[in-house]
mmCIF file of C-alpha atoms (C1' of nucleotides) in Angstrom:
data_model
loop_
_atom_site.group_PDB
_atom_site.id
_atom_site.type_symbol
_atom_site.label_atom_id
_atom_site.label_comp_id
_atom_site.label_asym_id
_atom_site.label_seq_id
_atom_site.Cartn_x
_atom_site.Cartn_y
_atom_site.Cartn_z
ATOM 1 C CA UNK A 1 -115.192 -24.536 -46.156
ATOM 2 C CA UNK A 2 -117.006 -25.994 -49.111
ATOM 3 C CA UNK A 3 -118.457 -23.030 -50.868
ATOM 4 C CA UNK A 4 -120.585 -24.868 -53.379
ATOM 5 C CA UNK A 5 -123.533 -24.899 -51.014
ATOM 6 C CA UNK A 6 -122.931 -21.472 -49.590
ATOM 7 C CA UNK A 7 -123.028 -19.725 -52.930
ATOM 8 C CA UNK A 8 -125.191 -16.639 -52.754
ATOM 9 C CA UNK A 9 -126.745 -14.604 -55.476
ATOM 10 C CA UNK A 10 -124.651 -13.821 -58.474
ATOM 11 C CA UNK A 11 -123.625 -10.176 -58.519
ATOM 12 C CA UNK A 12 -125.323 -7.948 -60.998
ATOM 13 C CA UNK A 13 -122.463 -5.676 -61.940
ATOM 14 C CA UNK A 14 -119.419 -7.868 -61.595
ATOM 15 C CA UNK A 15 -118.726 -11.127 -63.251
ATOM 16 C CA UNK A 16 -117.995 -14.118 -61.026
ATOM 17 C CA UNK A 17 -114.874 -16.252 -61.298
ATOM 18 C CA UNK A 18 -114.899 -19.033 -63.849
ATOM 19 C CA UNK A 19 -115.290 -21.729 -61.221
ATOM 20 C CA UNK A 20 -118.455 -20.140 -59.812
ATOM 21 C CA UNK A 21 -120.301 -19.778 -63.057
ATOM 22 C CA UNK A 22 -123.407 -21.827 -63.643
ATOM 23 C CA UNK A 23 -122.951 -24.340 -66.451
ATOM 24 C CA UNK A 24 -124.190 -23.387 -69.848
ATOM 25 C CA UNK A 25 -124.163 -24.614 -73.416
ATOM 26 C CA UNK A 26 -124.426 -22.107 -76.200
ATOM 27 C CA UNK A 27 -127.633 -22.599 -78.181
ATOM 28 C CA UNK A 28 -128.496 -21.667 -81.733
ATOM 29 C CA UNK A 29 -130.606 -18.850 -80.400
ATOM 30 C CA UNK A 30 -127.712 -17.579 -78.307
ATOM 31 C CA UNK A 31 -125.654 -17.317 -81.471
ATOM 32 C CA UNK A 32 -128.344 -15.344 -83.272
ATOM 33 C CA UNK A 33 -128.565 -13.106 -80.236
ATOM 34 C CA UNK A 34 -124.820 -12.486 -80.311
ATOM 35 C CA UNK A 35 -124.998 -11.597 -83.990
ATOM 36 C CA UNK A 36 -127.794 -9.135 -83.337
ATOM 37 C CA UNK A 37 -125.975 -7.542 -80.407
ATOM 38 C CA UNK A 38 -122.938 -7.160 -82.630
ATOM 39 C CA UNK A 39 -124.982 -5.664 -85.451
ATOM 40 C CA UNK A 40 -126.704 -3.192 -83.135
ATOM 41 C CA UNK A 41 -123.637 -2.638 -80.909
ATOM 42 C CA UNK A 42 -125.750 -2.235 -77.773
ATOM 43 C CA UNK A 43 -129.189 -3.513 -76.827
ATOM 44 C CA UNK A 44 -131.285 -3.305 -73.681
ATOM 45 C CA UNK A 45 -132.725 -6.333 -71.921
ATOM 46 C CA UNK A 46 -136.244 -5.512 -73.079
ATOM 47 C CA UNK A 47 -135.107 -5.178 -76.679
ATOM 48 C CA UNK A 48 -133.382 -8.558 -76.604
ATOM 49 C CA UNK A 49 -136.386 -10.042 -74.869
ATOM 50 C CA UNK A 50 -138.704 -8.836 -77.626
ATOM 51 C CA UNK A 51 -136.388 -10.172 -80.300
ATOM 52 C CA UNK A 52 -135.523 -13.585 -78.923
ATOM 53 C CA UNK A 53 -137.632 -14.643 -75.951
ATOM 54 C CA UNK A 54 -141.191 -15.324 -74.999
ATOM 55 C CA UNK A 55 -140.934 -14.182 -71.426
ATOM 56 C CA UNK A 56 -139.118 -11.634 -69.366
ATOM 57 C CA UNK A 57 -137.643 -13.964 -66.801
ATOM 58 C CA UNK A 58 -136.370 -16.409 -69.378
ATOM 59 C CA UNK A 59 -134.625 -13.581 -71.128
ATOM 60 C CA UNK A 60 -133.023 -12.437 -67.892
ATOM 61 C CA UNK A 61 -132.054 -15.994 -67.027
ATOM 62 C CA UNK A 62 -130.350 -16.494 -70.356
ATOM 63 C CA UNK A 63 -128.750 -13.061 -70.535
ATOM 64 C CA UNK A 64 -127.290 -13.519 -67.065
ATOM 65 C CA UNK A 65 -125.550 -16.681 -68.232
ATOM 66 C CA UNK A 66 -124.286 -15.030 -71.383
ATOM 67 C CA UNK A 67 -122.943 -12.200 -69.241
ATOM 68 C CA UNK A 68 -121.189 -14.298 -66.637
ATOM 69 C CA UNK A 69 -119.652 -16.488 -69.297
ATOM 70 C CA UNK A 70 -118.253 -13.414 -71.042
ATOM 71 C CA UNK A 71 -120.246 -13.767 -74.217
ATOM 72 C CA UNK A 72 -121.831 -10.408 -73.444
ATOM 73 C CA UNK A 73 -120.802 -7.369 -71.465
ATOM 74 C CA UNK A 74 -123.331 -5.668 -69.264
ATOM 75 C CA UNK A 75 -123.663 -1.984 -68.521
ATOM 76 C CA UNK A 76 -126.017 0.118 -66.441
ATOM 77 C CA UNK A 77 -127.043 3.474 -67.768
ATOM 78 C CA UNK A 78 -128.359 5.078 -64.598
ATOM 79 C CA UNK A 79 -125.018 4.902 -62.855
ATOM 80 C CA UNK A 80 -123.814 7.508 -65.286
ATOM 81 C CA UNK A 81 -126.861 9.551 -66.188
ATOM 82 C CA UNK A 82 -129.708 10.785 -64.033
ATOM 83 C CA UNK A 83 -132.274 8.346 -65.292
ATOM 84 C CA UNK A 84 -135.263 7.311 -63.172
ATOM 85 C CA UNK A 85 -135.053 4.530 -60.617
ATOM 86 C CA UNK A 86 -135.076 1.880 -63.245
ATOM 87 C CA UNK A 87 -131.645 0.832 -64.414
ATOM 88 C CA UNK A 88 -132.107 -1.569 -67.280
ATOM 89 C CA UNK A 89 -129.081 -3.576 -68.268
ATOM 90 C CA UNK A 90 -127.479 -2.813 -71.599
ATOM 91 C CA UNK A 91 -125.576 -5.526 -73.387
ATOM 92 C CA UNK A 92 -122.653 -5.289 -75.743
ATOM 93 C CA UNK A 93 -120.578 -8.014 -77.339
ATOM 94 C CA UNK A 94 -118.169 -9.679 -74.914
ATOM 95 C CA UNK A 95 -114.825 -11.333 -75.400
ATOM 96 C CA UNK A 96 -116.108 -14.848 -75.959
ATOM 97 C CA UNK A 97 -119.041 -13.576 -77.964
ATOM 98 C CA UNK A 98 -116.555 -12.104 -80.396
ATOM 99 C CA UNK A 99 -114.675 -15.412 -80.477
ATOM 100 C CA UNK A 100 -117.866 -17.255 -81.360
ATOM 101 C CA UNK A 101 -118.676 -14.898 -84.208
ATOM 102 C CA UNK A 102 -115.172 -15.369 -85.602
ATOM 103 C CA UNK A 103 -114.828 -19.115 -85.176
ATOM 104 C CA UNK A 104 -118.375 -20.207 -85.926
ATOM 105 C CA UNK A 105 -119.580 -17.589 -88.373
ATOM 106 C CA UNK A 106 -116.357 -16.497 -90.040
ATOM 107 C CA UNK A 107 -116.563 -12.882 -88.952
ATOM 108 C CA UNK A 108 -113.514 -10.800 -89.807
ATOM 109 C CA UNK A 109 -112.004 -8.445 -87.330
ATOM 110 C CA UNK A 110 -113.659 -5.498 -89.068
ATOM 111 C CA UNK A 111 -117.061 -7.116 -88.672
ATOM 112 C CA UNK A 112 -116.823 -6.999 -84.893
ATOM 113 C CA UNK A 113 -118.336 -3.911 -83.309
ATOM 114 C CA UNK A 114 -116.506 -3.893 -80.023
ATOM 115 C CA UNK A 115 -116.628 -0.487 -78.354
ATOM 116 C CA UNK A 116 -113.348 1.260 -78.991
ATOM 117 C CA UNK A 117 -111.050 1.814 -76.053
ATOM 118 C CA UNK A 118 -113.497 0.032 -73.790
ATOM 119 C CA UNK A 119 -115.804 3.023 -73.490
ATOM 120 C CA UNK A 120 -118.767 3.961 -75.570
ATOM 121 C CA UNK A 121 -119.792 7.542 -74.977
ATOM 122 C CA UNK A 122 -122.899 7.468 -72.828
ATOM 123 C CA UNK A 123 -124.778 10.272 -74.552
ATOM 124 C CA UNK A 124 -124.040 8.593 -77.859
ATOM 125 C CA UNK A 125 -125.267 5.380 -76.305
ATOM 126 C CA UNK A 126 -128.668 6.855 -75.561
ATOM 127 C CA UNK A 127 -128.968 7.924 -79.166
ATOM 128 C CA UNK A 128 -127.856 4.483 -80.293
ATOM 129 C CA UNK A 129 -130.466 2.828 -78.083
ATOM 130 C CA UNK A 130 -133.186 5.025 -79.566
ATOM 131 C CA UNK A 131 -132.095 4.068 -83.069
ATOM 132 C CA UNK A 132 -132.028 0.434 -82.030
ATOM 133 C CA UNK A 133 -135.482 0.641 -80.559
ATOM 134 C CA UNK A 134 -136.714 1.638 -84.019
ATOM 135 C CA UNK A 135 -134.593 -1.086 -85.571
ATOM 136 C CA UNK A 136 -136.003 -3.712 -83.233
ATOM 137 C CA UNK A 137 -139.542 -2.609 -84.074
ATOM 138 C CA UNK A 138 -138.840 -2.896 -87.796
ATOM 139 C CA UNK A 139 -137.063 -6.234 -87.357
ATOM 140 C CA UNK A 140 -140.009 -7.702 -85.451
ATOM 141 C CA UNK A 141 -142.599 -6.220 -87.798
ATOM 142 C CA UNK A 142 -140.743 -7.596 -90.802
ATOM 143 C CA UNK A 143 -141.267 -11.143 -89.500
ATOM 144 C CA UNK A 144 -144.815 -10.894 -90.810
ATOM 145 C CA UNK A 145 -145.474 -12.957 -93.934
ATOM 146 C CA UNK A 146 -144.667 -11.103 -97.124
ATOM 147 C CA UNK A 147 -142.097 -8.848 -95.460
ATOM 148 C CA UNK A 148 -138.358 -9.107 -95.236
ATOM 149 C CA UNK A 149 -135.781 -6.738 -93.833
ATOM 150 C CA UNK A 150 -133.050 -7.521 -96.325
ATOM 151 C CA UNK A 151 -130.434 -5.035 -95.226
ATOM 152 C CA UNK A 152 -129.643 -2.565 -92.515
ATOM 153 C CA UNK A 153 -126.655 -0.232 -92.705
ATOM 154 C CA UNK A 154 -125.874 1.758 -89.612
ATOM 155 C CA UNK A 155 -123.917 4.931 -89.211
ATOM 156 C CA UNK A 156 -120.581 3.157 -88.848
ATOM 157 C CA UNK A 157 -120.942 1.741 -92.361
ATOM 158 C CA UNK A 158 -121.280 5.242 -93.755
ATOM 159 C CA UNK A 159 -118.428 6.518 -91.624
ATOM 160 C CA UNK A 160 -116.185 3.760 -92.919
ATOM 161 C CA UNK A 161 -116.993 4.647 -96.532
ATOM 162 C CA UNK A 162 -118.494 8.129 -96.642
ATOM 163 C CA UNK A 163 -120.117 9.956 -99.518
ATOM 164 C CA UNK A 164 -119.624 13.707 -99.579
ATOM 165 C CA UNK A 165 -121.948 16.355 -100.963
ATOM 166 C CA UNK A 166 -121.438 20.053 -101.667
ATOM 167 C CA UNK A 167 -123.777 22.338 -99.787
ATOM 168 C CA UNK A 168 -123.835 26.065 -99.146
ATOM 169 C CA UNK A 169 -123.211 27.292 -95.644
ATOM 170 C CA UNK A 170 -124.824 30.400 -94.208
ATOM 171 C CA UNK A 171 -122.371 32.741 -95.893
ATOM 172 C CA UNK A 172 -123.028 31.152 -99.247
ATOM 173 C CA UNK A 173 -119.741 29.299 -99.553
ATOM 174 C CA UNK A 174 -119.752 25.750 -100.845
ATOM 175 C CA UNK A 175 -118.670 23.213 -98.293
ATOM 176 C CA UNK A 176 -118.064 19.498 -98.456
ATOM 177 C CA UNK A 177 -120.193 17.576 -95.984
ATOM 178 C CA UNK A 178 -120.457 13.837 -95.357
ATOM 179 C CA UNK A 179 -123.697 11.855 -95.540
ATOM 180 C CA UNK A 180 -124.109 10.256 -92.107
ATOM 181 C CA UNK A 181 -127.644 8.962 -91.622
ATOM 182 C CA UNK A 182 -128.659 7.111 -88.464
ATOM 183 C CA UNK A 183 -129.519 4.178 -90.668
ATOM 184 C CA UNK A 184 -130.392 2.939 -94.119
ATOM 185 C CA UNK A 185 -132.540 -0.104 -94.641
ATOM 186 C CA UNK A 186 -134.173 -2.082 -97.390
ATOM 187 C CA UNK A 187 -137.536 -3.664 -96.767
ATOM 188 C CA UNK A 188 -139.313 -6.104 -99.058
ATOM 189 C CA UNK A 189 -143.075 -5.853 -98.782
ATOM 190 C CA UNK A 190 -146.025 -7.404 -100.573
ATOM 191 C CA UNK A 191 -146.182 -4.169 -102.560
ATOM 192 C CA UNK A 192 -142.552 -4.067 -103.576
ATOM 193 C CA UNK A 193 -139.202 -3.082 -102.176
ATOM 194 C CA UNK A 194 -138.897 0.067 -100.111
ATOM 195 C CA UNK A 195 -135.728 1.873 -99.074
ATOM 196 C CA UNK A 196 -135.323 4.285 -96.205
ATOM 197 C CA UNK A 197 -132.942 6.620 -94.509
ATOM 198 C CA UNK A 198 -133.572 6.979 -90.812
ATOM 199 C CA UNK A 199 -133.095 10.032 -88.633
ATOM 200 C CA UNK A 200 -133.837 9.694 -84.941
ATOM 201 C CA UNK A 201 -134.136 13.020 -83.141
ATOM 202 C CA UNK A 202 -134.260 12.929 -79.370
ATOM 203 C CA UNK A 203 -134.769 16.646 -79.047
ATOM 204 C CA UNK A 204 -131.470 17.148 -77.262
ATOM 205 C CA UNK A 205 -129.780 19.141 -79.996
ATOM 206 C CA UNK A 206 -130.409 22.617 -81.285
ATOM 207 C CA UNK A 207 -132.894 22.766 -84.114
ATOM 208 C CA UNK A 208 -130.269 24.609 -86.141
ATOM 209 C CA UNK A 209 -128.174 21.444 -86.189
ATOM 210 C CA UNK A 210 -130.933 19.658 -88.030
ATOM 211 C CA UNK A 211 -131.290 21.814 -91.130
ATOM 212 C CA UNK A 212 -127.803 21.125 -92.530
ATOM 213 C CA UNK A 213 -128.601 17.436 -92.333
ATOM 214 C CA UNK A 214 -131.638 18.018 -94.554
ATOM 215 C CA UNK A 215 -129.505 20.030 -96.959
ATOM 216 C CA UNK A 216 -127.158 17.046 -97.125
ATOM 217 C CA UNK A 217 -129.979 14.642 -98.004
ATOM 218 C CA UNK A 218 -131.371 16.997 -100.625
ATOM 219 C CA UNK A 219 -127.964 17.397 -102.241
ATOM 220 C CA UNK A 220 -127.291 13.674 -102.022
ATOM 221 C CA UNK A 221 -130.410 12.864 -104.010
ATOM 222 C CA UNK A 222 -130.245 15.849 -106.382
ATOM 223 C CA UNK A 223 -126.630 15.135 -107.335
ATOM 224 C CA UNK A 224 -127.414 11.540 -108.258
ATOM 225 C CA UNK A 225 -124.936 10.194 -105.710
ATOM 226 C CA UNK A 226 -127.646 8.338 -103.818
ATOM 227 C CA UNK A 227 -128.796 6.671 -107.004
ATOM 228 C CA UNK A 228 -125.211 5.808 -107.895
ATOM 229 C CA UNK A 229 -124.380 4.178 -104.571
ATOM 230 C CA UNK A 230 -127.582 2.218 -104.071
ATOM 231 C CA UNK A 231 -128.595 1.578 -107.670
ATOM 232 C CA UNK A 232 -132.120 2.831 -107.143
ATOM 233 C CA UNK A 233 -134.163 5.994 -107.145
ATOM 234 C CA UNK A 234 -136.560 4.714 -104.516
ATOM 235 C CA UNK A 235 -136.138 6.463 -101.204
ATOM 236 C CA UNK A 236 -137.998 7.766 -98.230
ATOM 237 C CA UNK A 237 -136.444 9.619 -95.333
ATOM 238 C CA UNK A 238 -137.946 8.779 -91.974
ATOM 239 C CA UNK A 239 -137.692 11.319 -89.190
ATOM 240 C CA UNK A 240 -138.580 9.905 -85.796
ATOM 241 C CA UNK A 241 -138.841 12.541 -83.086
ATOM 242 C CA UNK A 242 -139.122 12.483 -79.317
ATOM 243 C CA UNK A 243 -142.439 14.339 -79.184
ATOM 244 C CA UNK A 244 -145.255 15.723 -81.332
ATOM 245 C CA UNK A 245 -144.067 19.231 -80.660
ATOM 246 C CA UNK A 246 -140.544 18.432 -81.714
ATOM 247 C CA UNK A 247 -141.832 16.622 -84.791
ATOM 248 C CA UNK A 248 -143.819 19.696 -85.821
ATOM 249 C CA UNK A 249 -140.682 21.825 -85.507
ATOM 250 C CA UNK A 250 -138.703 19.370 -87.587
ATOM 251 C CA UNK A 251 -141.432 19.321 -90.231
ATOM 252 C CA UNK A 252 -141.237 23.096 -90.516
ATOM 253 C CA UNK A 253 -137.462 22.910 -90.907
ATOM 254 C CA UNK A 254 -137.677 20.284 -93.641
ATOM 255 C CA UNK A 255 -140.338 22.291 -95.495
ATOM 256 C CA UNK A 256 -138.226 25.413 -95.276
ATOM 257 C CA UNK A 257 -135.215 23.517 -96.643
ATOM 258 C CA UNK A 258 -137.221 22.526 -99.702
ATOM 259 C CA UNK A 259 -138.005 18.994 -98.583
ATOM 260 C CA UNK A 260 -140.838 17.128 -100.256
ATOM 261 C CA UNK A 261 -143.064 14.105 -99.806
ATOM 262 C CA UNK A 262 -140.159 11.701 -99.424
ATOM 263 C CA UNK A 263 -139.895 12.868 -95.799
ATOM 264 C CA UNK A 264 -142.096 10.949 -93.369
ATOM 265 C CA UNK A 265 -142.503 11.792 -89.695
ATOM 266 C CA UNK A 266 -143.469 9.880 -86.578
ATOM 267 C CA UNK A 267 -142.730 9.997 -82.853
ATOM 268 C CA UNK A 268 -140.689 7.500 -80.870
ATOM 269 C CA UNK A 269 -143.435 6.533 -78.460
ATOM 270 C CA UNK A 270 -145.819 5.662 -81.294
ATOM 271 C CA UNK A 271 -143.354 3.339 -82.940
ATOM 272 C CA UNK A 272 -143.420 -0.313 -81.973
ATOM 273 C CA UNK A 273 -143.478 -3.615 -83.814
ATOM 274 C CA UNK A 274 -147.261 -3.531 -84.098
ATOM 275 C CA UNK A 275 -147.498 -0.012 -85.447
ATOM 276 C CA UNK A 276 -144.364 0.801 -87.361
ATOM 277 C CA UNK A 277 -145.317 -0.661 -90.737
ATOM 278 C CA UNK A 278 -149.064 -0.800 -90.921
ATOM 279 C CA UNK A 279 -150.612 1.608 -88.421
ATOM 280 C CA UNK A 280 -151.435 5.203 -89.381
ATOM 281 C CA UNK A 281 -148.742 6.881 -87.305
ATOM 282 C CA UNK A 282 -146.774 8.533 -90.117
ATOM 283 C CA UNK A 283 -147.191 12.011 -91.505
ATOM 284 C CA UNK A 284 -145.849 12.556 -94.989
ATOM 285 C CA UNK A 285 -144.612 16.065 -95.510
ATOM 286 C CA UNK A 286 -147.345 18.065 -97.209
ATOM 287 C CA UNK A 287 -150.118 15.690 -96.161
ATOM 288 C CA UNK A 288 -152.456 16.265 -93.280
ATOM 289 C CA UNK A 289 -153.727 12.758 -92.699
ATOM 290 C CA UNK A 290 -151.684 10.153 -90.889
ATOM 291 C CA UNK A 291 -150.832 7.099 -92.968
ATOM 292 C CA UNK A 292 -149.266 3.700 -92.479
ATOM 293 C CA UNK A 293 -145.723 3.406 -93.760
ATOM 294 C CA UNK A 294 -146.617 0.492 -96.015
ATOM 295 C CA UNK A 295 -149.858 0.067 -97.905
ATOM 296 C CA UNK A 296 -151.313 3.507 -97.397
ATOM 297 C CA UNK A 297 -153.385 5.352 -99.936
ATOM 298 C "C1'" DC B 1 -132.505 -41.295 -65.580
ATOM 299 C "C1'" DG B 2 -129.663 -37.133 -66.487
ATOM 300 C "C1'" DC B 3 -129.402 -32.968 -68.634
ATOM 301 C "C1'" DC B 4 -130.969 -28.790 -70.262
ATOM 302 C "C1'" DG B 5 -134.037 -25.002 -71.084
ATOM 303 C "C1'" DA B 6 -138.629 -22.411 -70.445
ATOM 304 C "C1'" DA B 7 -141.632 -20.302 -67.486
ATOM 305 C "C1'" DA B 8 -143.591 -18.763 -63.139
ATOM 306 C "C1'" DC B 9 -142.744 -16.960 -58.741
ATOM 307 C "C1'" DA B 10 -140.975 -14.823 -54.608
ATOM 308 C "C1'" DG B 11 -137.900 -11.931 -52.680
ATOM 309 C "C1'" DC B 12 -133.432 -9.072 -53.059
ATOM 310 C "C1'" DA B 13 -130.989 -4.845 -54.618
ATOM 311 C "C1'" DA B 14 -130.201 -0.301 -56.630
ATOM 312 C "C1'" DT B 15 -132.093 3.826 -57.174
ATOM 313 C "C1'" DC B 16 -135.308 7.701 -56.856
ATOM 314 C "C1'" DT B 17 -138.777 10.502 -54.241
ATOM 315 C "C1'" DC B 18 -140.546 12.360 -50.386
ATOM 316 C "C1'" DC B 19 -140.404 13.688 -45.914
ATOM 317 C "C1'" DT B 20 -138.604 15.568 -41.680
ATOM 318 C "C1'" DA C 1 -128.654 16.349 -45.038
ATOM 319 C "C1'" DG C 2 -130.254 11.697 -44.708
ATOM 320 C "C1'" DG C 3 -133.299 7.961 -44.062
ATOM 321 C "C1'" DA C 4 -137.804 5.344 -44.969
ATOM 322 C "C1'" DG C 5 -140.698 3.835 -48.520
ATOM 323 C "C1'" DA C 6 -141.763 3.011 -53.230
ATOM 324 C "C1'" DT C 7 -140.499 1.485 -57.671
ATOM 325 C "C1'" DT C 8 -138.521 -1.364 -60.810
ATOM 326 C "C1'" DG C 9 -135.218 -4.622 -62.511
ATOM 327 C "C1'" DC C 10 -132.577 -8.766 -61.297
ATOM 328 C "C1'" DT C 11 -131.512 -13.162 -58.957
ATOM 329 C "C1'" DG C 12 -132.292 -17.648 -57.668
ATOM 330 C "C1'" DT C 13 -135.469 -21.400 -56.933
ATOM 331 C "C1'" DT C 14 -138.823 -24.387 -58.359
ATOM 332 C "C1'" DT C 15 -141.535 -26.859 -61.540
ATOM 333 C "C1'" DC C 16 -142.407 -28.717 -65.772
ATOM 334 C "C1'" DG C 17 -141.404 -30.661 -70.249
ATOM 335 C "C1'" DG C 18 -138.446 -32.337 -74.145
ATOM 336 C "C1'" DC C 19 -134.806 -35.373 -75.545
ATOM 337 C "C1'" DG C 20 -131.049 -38.772 -75.835
#
DNA sequence: CGCCGAAACAGCAATCTCCT
DNA sequence: AGGAGATTGCTGTTTCGGCG
């Protein structure tokens, strides 16, 4: 039988054979999309849609082609976790996507963020997606005139080349601990260049796991190592929490650890591309009023 | 025209919730 | 338990428009 007429819907989870794939030509935008997926390691459909497309269906149309042609891999979170009925697709760099980045953009092997061993831990993935949701918001917001997101370092950069600080543990002994932020980024604004560490807290870990991280930041700055690595004193530390209640707990922890006004707090659901830079959603430690991240009082 | 992509639309599919 | 309905995302089709 001639199966070119009888072809049904393309499967969602499995890729079809090469001969059954719809034709496609890689566009400039596709390439930028691949670079972003590589930089972020995993992005949801809605995140890619916000970054690269004007409509939902166009994004799905394009992403389906990129998936079936092996430029992207596609994963479904709800198969593994007990998420609600929605099961948004999550995209990672695929085999041919990696080839494109190497052949067309000169990426080295170390620049490719392919999930090791084929599996990315799923609980880590949820954390990664939360970080990326903040990153997408910043990326979109920084398209406004006068802004530029000039650099974003994620955790893997710090893991590849860690800085260590000495902090005291509970028994008073000095211990060497690495500085592993969820992100570090540099943002040019009409009012100058701002630099940030990012901590995304989804409320799934014990609060006691958070305070050592603050001790690490405090030691990193106090020892001059931050200044040495990044050639600047400018720094704010953004703590984005899953809820107001959680944020309040985190604020108490930071205050108790001797944190100061360089710590700024917001909640995940308040952060989007419209609000993240210029809406009063941020609480600076020690201040009562909410301020915008950029251009506040 | 032929080709491709964007957008809108209608209906399918995977999953959860509720109900017996 | 297990199945119907609801929910939400995805697929595939169609239509339109740009471009060589």
